[in-house]
Short mmCIF file of C-alpha atoms in Angstrom, two decimals:
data_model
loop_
_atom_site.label_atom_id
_atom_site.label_comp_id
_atom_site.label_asym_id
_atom_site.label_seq_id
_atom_site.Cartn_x
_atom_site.Cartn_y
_atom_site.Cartn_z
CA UNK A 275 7.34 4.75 -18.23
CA UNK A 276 6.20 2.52 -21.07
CA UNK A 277 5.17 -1.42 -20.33
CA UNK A 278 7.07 -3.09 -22.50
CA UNK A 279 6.28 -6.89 -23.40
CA UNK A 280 8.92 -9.29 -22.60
CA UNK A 281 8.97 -10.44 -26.17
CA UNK A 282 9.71 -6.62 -26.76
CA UNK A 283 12.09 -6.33 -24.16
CA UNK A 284 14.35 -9.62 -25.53
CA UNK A 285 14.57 -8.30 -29.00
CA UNK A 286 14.65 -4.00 -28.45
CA UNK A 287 18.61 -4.45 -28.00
CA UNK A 288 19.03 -6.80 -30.74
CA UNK A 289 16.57 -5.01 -33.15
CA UNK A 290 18.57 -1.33 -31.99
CA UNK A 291 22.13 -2.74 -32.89
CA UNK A 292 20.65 -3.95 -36.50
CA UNK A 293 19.43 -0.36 -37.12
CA UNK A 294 22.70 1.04 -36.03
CA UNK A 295 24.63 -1.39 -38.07
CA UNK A 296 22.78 -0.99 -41.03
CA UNK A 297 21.78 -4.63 -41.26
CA UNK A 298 18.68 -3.87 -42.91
CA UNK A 299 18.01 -7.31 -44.38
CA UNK A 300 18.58 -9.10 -41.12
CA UNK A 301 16.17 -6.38 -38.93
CA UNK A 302 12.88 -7.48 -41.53
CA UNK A 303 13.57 -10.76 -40.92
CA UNK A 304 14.11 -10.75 -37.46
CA UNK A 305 11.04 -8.71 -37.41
CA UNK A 306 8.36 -9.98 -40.07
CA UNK A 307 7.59 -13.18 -37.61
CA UNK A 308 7.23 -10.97 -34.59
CA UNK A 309 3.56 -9.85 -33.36
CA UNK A 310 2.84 -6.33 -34.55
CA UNK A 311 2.13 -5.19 -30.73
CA UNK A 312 5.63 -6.10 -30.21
CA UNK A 313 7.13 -4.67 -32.91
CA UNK A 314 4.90 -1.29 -31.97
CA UNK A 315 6.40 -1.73 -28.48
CA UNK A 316 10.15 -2.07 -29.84
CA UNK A 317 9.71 1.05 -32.34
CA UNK A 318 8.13 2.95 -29.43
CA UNK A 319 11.37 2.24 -26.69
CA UNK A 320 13.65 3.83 -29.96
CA UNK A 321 14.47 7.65 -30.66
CA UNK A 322 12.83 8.77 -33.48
CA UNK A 323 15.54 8.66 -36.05
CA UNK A 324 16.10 4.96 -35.23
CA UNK A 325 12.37 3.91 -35.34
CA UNK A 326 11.99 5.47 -39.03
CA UNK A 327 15.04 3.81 -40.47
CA UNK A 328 13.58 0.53 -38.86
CA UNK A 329 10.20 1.55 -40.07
CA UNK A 330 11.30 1.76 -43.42
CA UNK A 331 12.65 -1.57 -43.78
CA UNK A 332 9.18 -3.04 -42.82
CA UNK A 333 7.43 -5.10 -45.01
CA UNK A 334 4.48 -2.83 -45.83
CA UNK A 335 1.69 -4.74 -44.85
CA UNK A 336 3.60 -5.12 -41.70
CA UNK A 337 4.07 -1.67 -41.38
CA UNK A 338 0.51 -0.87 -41.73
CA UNK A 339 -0.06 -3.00 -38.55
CA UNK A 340 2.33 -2.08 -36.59
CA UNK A 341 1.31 1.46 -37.05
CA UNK A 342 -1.71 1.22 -35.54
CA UNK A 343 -0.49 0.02 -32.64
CA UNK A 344 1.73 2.81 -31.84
CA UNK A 345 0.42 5.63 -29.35
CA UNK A 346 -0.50 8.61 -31.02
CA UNK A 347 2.31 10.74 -29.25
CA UNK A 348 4.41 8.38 -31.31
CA UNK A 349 2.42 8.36 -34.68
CA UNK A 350 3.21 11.92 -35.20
CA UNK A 351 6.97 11.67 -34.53
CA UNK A 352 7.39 8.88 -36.63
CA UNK A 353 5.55 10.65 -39.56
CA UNK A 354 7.40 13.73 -39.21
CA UNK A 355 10.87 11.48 -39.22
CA UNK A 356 9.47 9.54 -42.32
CA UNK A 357 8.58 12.39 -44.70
CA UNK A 358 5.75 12.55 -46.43
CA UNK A 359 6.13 10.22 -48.96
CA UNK A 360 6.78 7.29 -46.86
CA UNK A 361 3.90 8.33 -44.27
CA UNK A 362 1.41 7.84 -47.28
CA UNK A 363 2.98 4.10 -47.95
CA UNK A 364 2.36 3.41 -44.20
CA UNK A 365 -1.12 4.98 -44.40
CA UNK A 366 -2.31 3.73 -47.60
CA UNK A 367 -1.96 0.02 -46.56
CA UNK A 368 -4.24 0.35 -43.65
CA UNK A 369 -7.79 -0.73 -43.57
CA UNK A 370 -10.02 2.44 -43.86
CA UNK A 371 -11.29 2.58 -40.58
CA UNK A 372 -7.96 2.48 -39.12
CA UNK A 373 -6.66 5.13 -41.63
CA UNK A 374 -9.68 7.55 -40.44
CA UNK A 375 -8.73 6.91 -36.88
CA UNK A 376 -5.10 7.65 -36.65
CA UNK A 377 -5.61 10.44 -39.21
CA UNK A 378 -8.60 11.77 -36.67
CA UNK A 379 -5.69 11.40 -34.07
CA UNK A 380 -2.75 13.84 -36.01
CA UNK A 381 -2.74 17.43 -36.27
CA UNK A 382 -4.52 18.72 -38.44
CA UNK A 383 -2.09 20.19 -40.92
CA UNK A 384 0.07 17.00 -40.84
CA UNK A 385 -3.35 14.87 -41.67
CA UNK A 386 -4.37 17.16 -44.28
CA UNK A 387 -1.10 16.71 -46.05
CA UNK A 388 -1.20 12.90 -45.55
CA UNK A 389 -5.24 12.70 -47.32
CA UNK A 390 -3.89 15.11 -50.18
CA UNK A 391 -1.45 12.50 -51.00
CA UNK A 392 -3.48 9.64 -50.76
CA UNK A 393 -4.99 7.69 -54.09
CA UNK A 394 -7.76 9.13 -55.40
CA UNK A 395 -10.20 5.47 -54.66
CA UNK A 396 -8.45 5.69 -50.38
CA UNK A 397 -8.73 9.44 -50.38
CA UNK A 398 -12.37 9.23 -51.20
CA UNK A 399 -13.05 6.44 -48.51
CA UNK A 400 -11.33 8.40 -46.05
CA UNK A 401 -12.58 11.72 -46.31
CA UNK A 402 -16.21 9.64 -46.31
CA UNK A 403 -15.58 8.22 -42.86
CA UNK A 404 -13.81 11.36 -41.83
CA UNK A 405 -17.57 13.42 -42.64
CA UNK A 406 -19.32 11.61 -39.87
CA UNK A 407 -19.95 12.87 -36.53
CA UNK A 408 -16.81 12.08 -33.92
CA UNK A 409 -17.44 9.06 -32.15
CA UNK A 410 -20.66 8.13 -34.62
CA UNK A 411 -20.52 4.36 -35.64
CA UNK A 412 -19.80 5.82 -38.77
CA UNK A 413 -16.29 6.54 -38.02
CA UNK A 414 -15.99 2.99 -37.13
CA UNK A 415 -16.44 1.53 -40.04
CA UNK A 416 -14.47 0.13 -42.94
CA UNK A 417 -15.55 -0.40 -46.40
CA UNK A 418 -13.61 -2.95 -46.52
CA UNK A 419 -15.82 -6.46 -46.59
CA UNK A 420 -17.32 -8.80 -49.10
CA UNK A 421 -20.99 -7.98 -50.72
CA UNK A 422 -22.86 -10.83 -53.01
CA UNK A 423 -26.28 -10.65 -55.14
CA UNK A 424 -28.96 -12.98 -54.33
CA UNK A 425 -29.21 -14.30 -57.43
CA UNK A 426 -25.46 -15.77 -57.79
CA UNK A 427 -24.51 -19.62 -57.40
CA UNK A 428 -23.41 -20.84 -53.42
CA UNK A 429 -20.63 -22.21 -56.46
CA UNK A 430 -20.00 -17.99 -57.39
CA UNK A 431 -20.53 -16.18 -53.97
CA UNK A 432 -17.19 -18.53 -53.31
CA UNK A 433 -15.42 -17.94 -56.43
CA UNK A 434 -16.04 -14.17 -55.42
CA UNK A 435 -14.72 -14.89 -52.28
CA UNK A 436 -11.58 -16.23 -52.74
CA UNK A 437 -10.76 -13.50 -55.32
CA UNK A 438 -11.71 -10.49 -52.95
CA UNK A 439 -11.31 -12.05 -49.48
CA UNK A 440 -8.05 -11.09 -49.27
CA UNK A 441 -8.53 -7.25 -49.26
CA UNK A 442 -11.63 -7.78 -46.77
CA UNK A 443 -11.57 -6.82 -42.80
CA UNK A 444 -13.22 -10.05 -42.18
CA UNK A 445 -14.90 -12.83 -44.48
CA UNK A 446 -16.66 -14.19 -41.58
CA UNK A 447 -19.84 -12.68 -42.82
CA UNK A 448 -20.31 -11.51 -46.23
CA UNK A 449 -23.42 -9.35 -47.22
CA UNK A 450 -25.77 -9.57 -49.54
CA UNK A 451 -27.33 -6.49 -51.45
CA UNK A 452 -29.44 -5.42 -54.12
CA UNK A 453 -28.77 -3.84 -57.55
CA UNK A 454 -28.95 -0.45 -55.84
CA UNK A 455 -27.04 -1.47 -52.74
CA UNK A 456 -29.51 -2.01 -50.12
CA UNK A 457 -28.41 -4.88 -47.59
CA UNK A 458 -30.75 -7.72 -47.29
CA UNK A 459 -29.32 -10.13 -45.74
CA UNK A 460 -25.87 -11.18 -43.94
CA UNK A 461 -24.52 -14.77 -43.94
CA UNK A 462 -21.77 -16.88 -42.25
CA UNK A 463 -19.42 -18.09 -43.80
CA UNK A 464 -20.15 -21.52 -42.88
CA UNK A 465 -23.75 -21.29 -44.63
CA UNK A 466 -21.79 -20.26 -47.73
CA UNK A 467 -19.69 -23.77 -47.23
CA UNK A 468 -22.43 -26.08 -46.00
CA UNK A 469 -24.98 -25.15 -48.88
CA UNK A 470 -24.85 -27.11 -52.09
CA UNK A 471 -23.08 -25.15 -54.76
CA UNK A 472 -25.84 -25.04 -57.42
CA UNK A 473 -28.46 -23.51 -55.15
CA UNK A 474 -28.61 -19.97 -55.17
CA UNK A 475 -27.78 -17.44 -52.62
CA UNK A 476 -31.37 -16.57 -52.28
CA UNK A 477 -32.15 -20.16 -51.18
CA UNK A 478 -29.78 -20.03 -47.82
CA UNK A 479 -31.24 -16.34 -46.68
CA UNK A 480 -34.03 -15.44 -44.54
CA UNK A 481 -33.37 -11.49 -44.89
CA UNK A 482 -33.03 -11.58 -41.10
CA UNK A 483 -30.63 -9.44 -39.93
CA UNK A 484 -29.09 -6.52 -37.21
CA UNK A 485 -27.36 -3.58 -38.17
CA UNK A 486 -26.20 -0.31 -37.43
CA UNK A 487 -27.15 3.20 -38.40
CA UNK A 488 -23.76 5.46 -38.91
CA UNK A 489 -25.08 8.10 -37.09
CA UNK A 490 -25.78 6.19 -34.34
CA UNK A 491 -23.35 6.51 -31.01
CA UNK A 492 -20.60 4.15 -30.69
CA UNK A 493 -21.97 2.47 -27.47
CA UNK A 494 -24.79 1.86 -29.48
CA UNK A 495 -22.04 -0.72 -31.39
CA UNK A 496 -21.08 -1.93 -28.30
CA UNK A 497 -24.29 -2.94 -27.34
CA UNK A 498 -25.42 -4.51 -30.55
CA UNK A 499 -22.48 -6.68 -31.19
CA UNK A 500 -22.16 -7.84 -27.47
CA UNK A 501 -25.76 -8.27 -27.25
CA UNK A 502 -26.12 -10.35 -30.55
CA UNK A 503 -22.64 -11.88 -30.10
CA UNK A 504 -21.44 -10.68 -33.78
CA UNK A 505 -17.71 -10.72 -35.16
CA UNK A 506 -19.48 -7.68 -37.32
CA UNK A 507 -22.31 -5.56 -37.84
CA UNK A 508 -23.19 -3.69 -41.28
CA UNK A 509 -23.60 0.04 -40.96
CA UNK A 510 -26.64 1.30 -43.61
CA UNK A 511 -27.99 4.83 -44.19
CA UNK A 512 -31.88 5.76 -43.63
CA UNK A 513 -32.39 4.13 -46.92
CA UNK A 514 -31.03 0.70 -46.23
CA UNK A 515 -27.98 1.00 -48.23
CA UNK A 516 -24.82 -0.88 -46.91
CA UNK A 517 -22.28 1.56 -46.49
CA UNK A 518 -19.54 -0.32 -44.30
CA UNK A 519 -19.01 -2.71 -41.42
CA UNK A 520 -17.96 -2.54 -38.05
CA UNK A 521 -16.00 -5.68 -36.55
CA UNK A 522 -15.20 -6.54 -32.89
CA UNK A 523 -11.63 -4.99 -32.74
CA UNK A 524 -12.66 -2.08 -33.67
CA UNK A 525 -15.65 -2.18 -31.01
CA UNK A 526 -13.69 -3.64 -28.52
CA UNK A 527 -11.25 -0.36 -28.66
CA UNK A 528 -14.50 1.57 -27.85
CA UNK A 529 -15.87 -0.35 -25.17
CA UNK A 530 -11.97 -0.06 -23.40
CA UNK A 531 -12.04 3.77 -23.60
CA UNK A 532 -15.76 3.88 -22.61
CA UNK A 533 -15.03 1.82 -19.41
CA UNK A 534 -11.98 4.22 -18.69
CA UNK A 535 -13.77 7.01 -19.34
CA UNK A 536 -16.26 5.94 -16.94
CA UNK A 537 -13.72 4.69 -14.11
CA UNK A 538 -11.65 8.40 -14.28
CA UNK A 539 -15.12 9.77 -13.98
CA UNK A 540 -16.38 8.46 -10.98
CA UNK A 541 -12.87 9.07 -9.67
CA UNK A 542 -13.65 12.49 -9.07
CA UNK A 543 -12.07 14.09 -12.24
CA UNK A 544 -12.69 14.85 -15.92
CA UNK A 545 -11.69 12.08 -18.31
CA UNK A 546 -8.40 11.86 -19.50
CA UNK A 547 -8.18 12.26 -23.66
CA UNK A 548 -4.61 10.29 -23.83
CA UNK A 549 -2.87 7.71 -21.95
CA UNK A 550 -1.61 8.69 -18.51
CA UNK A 551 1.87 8.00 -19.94
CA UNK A 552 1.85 10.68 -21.62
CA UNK A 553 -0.26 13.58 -20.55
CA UNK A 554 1.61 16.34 -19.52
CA UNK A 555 1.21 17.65 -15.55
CA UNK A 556 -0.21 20.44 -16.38
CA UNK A 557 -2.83 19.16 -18.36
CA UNK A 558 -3.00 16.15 -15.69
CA UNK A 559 -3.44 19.39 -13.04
CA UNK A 560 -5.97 20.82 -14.99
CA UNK A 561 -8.36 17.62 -15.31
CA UNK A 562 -8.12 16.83 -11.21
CA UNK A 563 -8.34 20.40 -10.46
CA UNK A 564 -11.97 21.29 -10.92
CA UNK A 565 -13.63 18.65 -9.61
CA UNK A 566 -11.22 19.00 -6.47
CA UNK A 567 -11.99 22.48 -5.68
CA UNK A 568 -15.72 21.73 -6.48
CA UNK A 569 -15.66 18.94 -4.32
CA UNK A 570 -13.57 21.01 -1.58
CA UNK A 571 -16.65 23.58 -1.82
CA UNK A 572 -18.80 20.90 -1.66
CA UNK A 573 -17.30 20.27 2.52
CA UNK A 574 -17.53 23.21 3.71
CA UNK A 575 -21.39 22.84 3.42
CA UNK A 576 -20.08 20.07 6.05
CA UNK A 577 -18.00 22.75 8.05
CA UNK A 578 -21.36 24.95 8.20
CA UNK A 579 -23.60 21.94 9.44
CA UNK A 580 -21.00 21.56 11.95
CA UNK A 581 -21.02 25.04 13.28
CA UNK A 582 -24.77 25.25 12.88
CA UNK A 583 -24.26 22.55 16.22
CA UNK A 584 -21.42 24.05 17.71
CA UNK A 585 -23.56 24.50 20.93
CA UNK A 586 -24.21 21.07 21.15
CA UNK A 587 -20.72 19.72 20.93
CA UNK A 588 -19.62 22.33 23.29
CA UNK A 589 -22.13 20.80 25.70
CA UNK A 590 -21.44 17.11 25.11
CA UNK A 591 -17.53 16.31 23.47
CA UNK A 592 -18.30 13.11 23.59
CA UNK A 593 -20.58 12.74 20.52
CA UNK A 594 -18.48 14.67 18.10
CA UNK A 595 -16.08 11.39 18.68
CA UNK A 596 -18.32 9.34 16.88
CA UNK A 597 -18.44 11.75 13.54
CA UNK A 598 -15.90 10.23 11.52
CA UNK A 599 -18.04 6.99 12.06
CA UNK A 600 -21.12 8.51 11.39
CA UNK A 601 -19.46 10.37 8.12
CA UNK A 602 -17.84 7.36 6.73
CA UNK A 603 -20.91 4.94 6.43
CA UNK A 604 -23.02 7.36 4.73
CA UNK A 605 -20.39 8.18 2.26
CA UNK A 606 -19.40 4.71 1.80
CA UNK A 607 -23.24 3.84 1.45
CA UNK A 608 -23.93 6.22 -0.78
CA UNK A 609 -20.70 5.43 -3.24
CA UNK A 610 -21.71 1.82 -3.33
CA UNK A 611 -24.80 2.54 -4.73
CA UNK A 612 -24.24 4.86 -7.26
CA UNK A 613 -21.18 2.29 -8.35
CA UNK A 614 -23.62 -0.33 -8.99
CA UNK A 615 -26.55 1.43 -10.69
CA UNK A 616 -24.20 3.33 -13.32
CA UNK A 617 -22.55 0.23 -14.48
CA UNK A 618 -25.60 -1.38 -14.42
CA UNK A 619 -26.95 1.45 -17.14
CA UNK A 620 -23.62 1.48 -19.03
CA UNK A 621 -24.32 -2.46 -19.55
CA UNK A 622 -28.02 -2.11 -20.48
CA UNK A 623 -29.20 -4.37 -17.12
CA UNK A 624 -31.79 -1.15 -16.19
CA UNK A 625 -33.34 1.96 -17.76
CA UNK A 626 -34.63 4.58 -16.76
CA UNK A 627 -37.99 3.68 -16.52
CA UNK A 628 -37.10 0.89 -13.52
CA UNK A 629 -36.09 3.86 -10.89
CA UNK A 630 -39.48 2.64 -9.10
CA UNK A 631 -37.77 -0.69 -9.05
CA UNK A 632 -34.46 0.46 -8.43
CA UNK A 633 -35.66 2.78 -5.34
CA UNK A 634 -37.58 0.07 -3.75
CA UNK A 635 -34.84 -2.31 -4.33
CA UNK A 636 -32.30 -0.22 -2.44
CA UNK A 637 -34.55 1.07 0.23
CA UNK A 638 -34.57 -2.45 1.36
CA UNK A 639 -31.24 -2.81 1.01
CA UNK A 640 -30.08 0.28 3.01
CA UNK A 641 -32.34 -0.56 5.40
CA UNK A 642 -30.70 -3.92 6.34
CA UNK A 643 -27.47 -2.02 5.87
CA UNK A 644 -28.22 0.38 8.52
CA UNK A 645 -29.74 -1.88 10.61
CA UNK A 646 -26.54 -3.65 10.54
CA UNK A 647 -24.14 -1.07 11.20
CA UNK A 648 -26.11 0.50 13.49
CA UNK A 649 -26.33 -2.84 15.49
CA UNK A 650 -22.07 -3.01 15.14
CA UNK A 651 -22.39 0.62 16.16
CA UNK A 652 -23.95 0.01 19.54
CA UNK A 653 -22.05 -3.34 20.52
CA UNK A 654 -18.76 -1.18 20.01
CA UNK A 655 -20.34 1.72 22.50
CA UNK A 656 -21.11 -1.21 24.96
CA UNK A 657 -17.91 -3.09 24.73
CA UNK A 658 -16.13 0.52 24.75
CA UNK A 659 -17.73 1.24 28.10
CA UNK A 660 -17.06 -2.10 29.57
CA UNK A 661 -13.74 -2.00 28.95
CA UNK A 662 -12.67 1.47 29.17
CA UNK A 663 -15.30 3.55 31.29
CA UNK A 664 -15.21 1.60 34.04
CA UNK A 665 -11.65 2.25 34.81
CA UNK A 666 -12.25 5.68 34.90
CA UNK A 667 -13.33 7.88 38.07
CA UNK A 668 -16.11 10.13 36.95
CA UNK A 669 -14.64 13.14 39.08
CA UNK A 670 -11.93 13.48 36.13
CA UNK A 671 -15.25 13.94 33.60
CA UNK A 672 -14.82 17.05 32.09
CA UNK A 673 -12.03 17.94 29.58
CA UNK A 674 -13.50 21.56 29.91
CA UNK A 675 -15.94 23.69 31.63
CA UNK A 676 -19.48 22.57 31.59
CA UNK A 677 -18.44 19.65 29.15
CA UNK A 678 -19.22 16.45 29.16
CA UNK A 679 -16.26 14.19 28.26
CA UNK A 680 -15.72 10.59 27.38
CA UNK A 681 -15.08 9.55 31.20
CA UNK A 682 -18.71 10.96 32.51
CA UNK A 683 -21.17 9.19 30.57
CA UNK A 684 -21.47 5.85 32.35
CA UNK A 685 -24.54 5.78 33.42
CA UNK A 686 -25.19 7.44 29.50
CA UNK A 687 -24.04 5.04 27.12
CA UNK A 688 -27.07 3.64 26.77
CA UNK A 689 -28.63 6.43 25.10
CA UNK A 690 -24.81 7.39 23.67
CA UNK A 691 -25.29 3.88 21.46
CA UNK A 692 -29.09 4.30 20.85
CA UNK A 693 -28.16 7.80 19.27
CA UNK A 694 -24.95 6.23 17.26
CA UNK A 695 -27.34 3.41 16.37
CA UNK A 696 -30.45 5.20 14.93
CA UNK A 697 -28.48 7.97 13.18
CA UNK A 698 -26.61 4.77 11.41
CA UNK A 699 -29.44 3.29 10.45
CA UNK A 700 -31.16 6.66 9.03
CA UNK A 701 -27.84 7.73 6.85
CA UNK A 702 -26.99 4.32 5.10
CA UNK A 703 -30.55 4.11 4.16
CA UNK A 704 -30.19 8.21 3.11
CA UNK A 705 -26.68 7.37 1.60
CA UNK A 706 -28.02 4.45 0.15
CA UNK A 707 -30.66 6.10 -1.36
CA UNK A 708 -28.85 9.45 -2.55
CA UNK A 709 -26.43 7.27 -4.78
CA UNK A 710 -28.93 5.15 -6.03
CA UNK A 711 -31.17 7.83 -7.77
CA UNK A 712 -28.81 10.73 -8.73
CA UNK A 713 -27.90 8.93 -11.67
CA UNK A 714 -31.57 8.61 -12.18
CA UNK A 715 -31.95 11.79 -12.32
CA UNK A 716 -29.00 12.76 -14.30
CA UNK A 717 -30.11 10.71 -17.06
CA UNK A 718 -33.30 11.61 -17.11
CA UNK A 719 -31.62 15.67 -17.85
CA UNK A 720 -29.21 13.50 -20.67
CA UNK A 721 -26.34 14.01 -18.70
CA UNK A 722 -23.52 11.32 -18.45
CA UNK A 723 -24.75 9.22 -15.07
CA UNK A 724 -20.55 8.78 -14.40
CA UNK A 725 -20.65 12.31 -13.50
CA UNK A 726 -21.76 10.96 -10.09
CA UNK A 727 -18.43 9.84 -8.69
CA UNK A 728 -18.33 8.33 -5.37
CA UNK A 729 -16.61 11.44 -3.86
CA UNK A 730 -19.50 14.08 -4.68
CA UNK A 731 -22.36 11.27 -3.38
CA UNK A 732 -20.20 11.35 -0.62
CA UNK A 733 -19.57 15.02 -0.30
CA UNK A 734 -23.27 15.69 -0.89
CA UNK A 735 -24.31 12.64 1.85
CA UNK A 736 -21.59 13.64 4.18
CA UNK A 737 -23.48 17.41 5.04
CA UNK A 738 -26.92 15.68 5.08
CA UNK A 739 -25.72 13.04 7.96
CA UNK A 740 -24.73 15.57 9.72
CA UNK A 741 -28.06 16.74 10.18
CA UNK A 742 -29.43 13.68 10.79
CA UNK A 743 -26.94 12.29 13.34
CA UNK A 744 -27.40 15.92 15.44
CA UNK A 745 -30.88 16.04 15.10
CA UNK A 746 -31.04 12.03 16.62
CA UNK A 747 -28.70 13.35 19.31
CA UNK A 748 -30.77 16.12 20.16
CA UNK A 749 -34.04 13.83 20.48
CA UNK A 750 -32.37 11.36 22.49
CA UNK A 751 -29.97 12.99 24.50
CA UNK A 752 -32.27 16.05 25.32
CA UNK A 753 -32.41 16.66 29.29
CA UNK A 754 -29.09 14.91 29.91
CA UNK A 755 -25.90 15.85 27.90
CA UNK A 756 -27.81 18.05 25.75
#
């Protein structure tokens, strides 16, 4: 079901009955004042039919807009209800970044049709951005912005401005090239305003400057413009030449499906490659599915460890009570580490040369950790057995033959909470430490650290505590229960 804005949801009955009534004037005035998320919300609550008729009646630069915020689901109906001809009006008056993307987006027959039809001047842009690696900066980018020589007036860089600015993604920053293109500088517009118009360009610059390669990664974008705080970045090739530039929208898109990306990850599942919304069960099925059964595989290493002890509990019932405890806290150890240290990578805070760091860091912390459960651990086991054991006649002790139950260890639970204690203390520091280098070590091999979800650390720590909470038992507990 689709979140609707309740600016959407006011007008989608009003902006339904114009369509019907064929008050086509009225519906692009109703609608030219409305924010183009809305309108894409409105259009997307239509059928089909209804949303191209509407569409149609758009002013164009307004349906440009609007387009791009539609989901891609819907892109493809509408373009299909549209016919070509009026697709290519839609796509034509979109930036070329944007016109890349949602072509990326479309089948491919449907795009293909769409670029044949384009003008020759946006065909060429498009099919340029379109050659770059997927999810390369270079599909980011738009060649729309403003470029200036260094040898112009402050006086002409703002005549040039004013005639060109309108067609520009941004004239925040304008660039400043070369005779054969190469950038050498970027400046703010304010510089431009502040400077005294007879000076020359060359006189405000100090050819000091970040930018982008468009065969970088898009994080790489990310990183840049958040680090440097930048409304845009230029995008060169290895020989310095400005080819495009990439502006916070279209970063801030990337970042958003990088995030979610990461999130469904360490979920426990593959990443989704459309909106929930509209993924189909089967497809939703297929995502969850492997990591569930691998995960499921993953536990019955647990069921193993368990029967690898079955003497032990058969001897002593009373300490397989305290598994779900002792299970739990190394899981839930293990997950919160492996949380923090792969957002900390995805945000640039560590590399992968600080694991030393890292892995003292944490053993410090888990320690404390464990110490502290472990100390919770062995209060409960007291207050348990002053409360509860006490009331019990030890003659009713055994829940089956030869073994021990909860109501004959009395004069045990001493050593019951010492073993519940330690074995704490030794998994959250293990737990600790399992999530806090595995992505470590998964980056090191290039893989995506988000592959680490907080279920496998805790599938993976859950049949190592095991291990350590019977072999604690056995050391402690040897001679009397065990």
């Amino acid at each position: 079901m689709m979140s609707m804005n309740p600016t959407a949801q006011l007008l989608e009955p009003e902006v339904r009955e114009l369509i019907r009534d064929g008050q086509y004037a009225e519906l692009r005035a109703a609608l030219h004042h409305v924010l183009p998320a809305d309108v894409a919300d409105i259009f997307s609550a239509l059928e089909p039919a209804d949303a191209a008729v509407g569409f149609r009646f758009l002013q164009r630069d307004d349906a440009a807009e609007v387009f791009t915020y539609l989901a891609p689901e819907k892109q493809e109906q509408l373009i299909r209800k549209l016919g070509s001809q009026d697709a290519v009006r839609v796509i034509e008056g979109m930036s070329g970044d944007d016109r890349a993307r949602i072509l990326d987006e479309l089948p491919e027959a449907v795009a293909q049709g769409i670029v044949a039809s384009l003008s020759p001047e946006d065909r060429k842009a498009t099919q340029a951005i379109l050659g770059y690696p997927p999810r390369s900066v270079g599909r980011l980018m738009t060649p729309d912005y403003i470029r200036i020589k260094p040898e112009w007036t402050i006086a002409q860089a703002l005549d040039h401005l004013r005639k060109f600015g309108r067609d520009a993604e941004t004239i925040n920053v304008v660039y400043v090239v070369d005779d054969k293109g190469v950038l050498i500088d970027d400046l703010r517009l304010r510089q431009l305003f502040l400077a005294d118009p007879t000076h020359t360009v060359e006189s405000i610059m100090n050819r000091s400057f970040v930018a982008l390669k468009a065969d970088q990664p898009q994080e790489e974008a990310v990183r840049l413009l958040t680090r440097y705080d930048r409304v845009a970045l230029p995008v060169i090739d290895s020989r310095g030449s400005l080819l495009g530039i990439v502006t916070h929208d279209d970063v801030a898109d990337v970042a958003q499906r990088e995030v979610t990306e990461d999130i469904q990850k360490m979920g426990g599942m593959e990443a989704l490659d459309e909106p929930y919304t509209s993924i189909s069960v089967l497809r939703l099925v297929k995502k969850r599915g492997g990591w569930l059964a691998a995960l499921f595989l993953g536990e019955l290493l647990t069921a193993s460890a368990m029967s690898h002890y079955q003497a032990e509990l058969e001897k002593a019932a009373v300490i397989a009570l305290f598994l779900p405890l002792i299970i739990s806290s190394g899981g839930n150890s293990g997950s919160q580490a492996s949380t923090l240290i792969i957002r900390a990578m995805a945000v640039g805070e560590i590399t992968l040369k600080q694991w030393w760091w890292v892995l003292k860091r944490e053993l410090a912390c888990g320690a404390i950790l464990g110490v502290l459960l472990g100390l919770i651990g062995l209060l409960r086991i007291h207050v348990w057995q002053w409360i509860g054991f006490a009331n019990y006649d030890s003659n009713k002790a055994y829940v089956s033959e030869g073994a021990h139950s909860i109501y004959d260890i009395s004069g045990l639970y001493h050593r019951i909470g010492l073993t519940v204690g330690v074995a704490l203390v030794g998994i959250v520091l293990w737990g600790t430490l399992c999530g806090a280098m595995l992505p470590f070590i998964l980056r090191k091999f290039k893989l995506d650290p988000a592959t680490i979800s907080a279920p496998l650390v805790a599938t993976l720590v859950d049949v190592t505590g095991l291990i350590i909470y019977f072999s604690t038992a056995l050391s402690i507990l040897r001679g009397t229960l065990l």
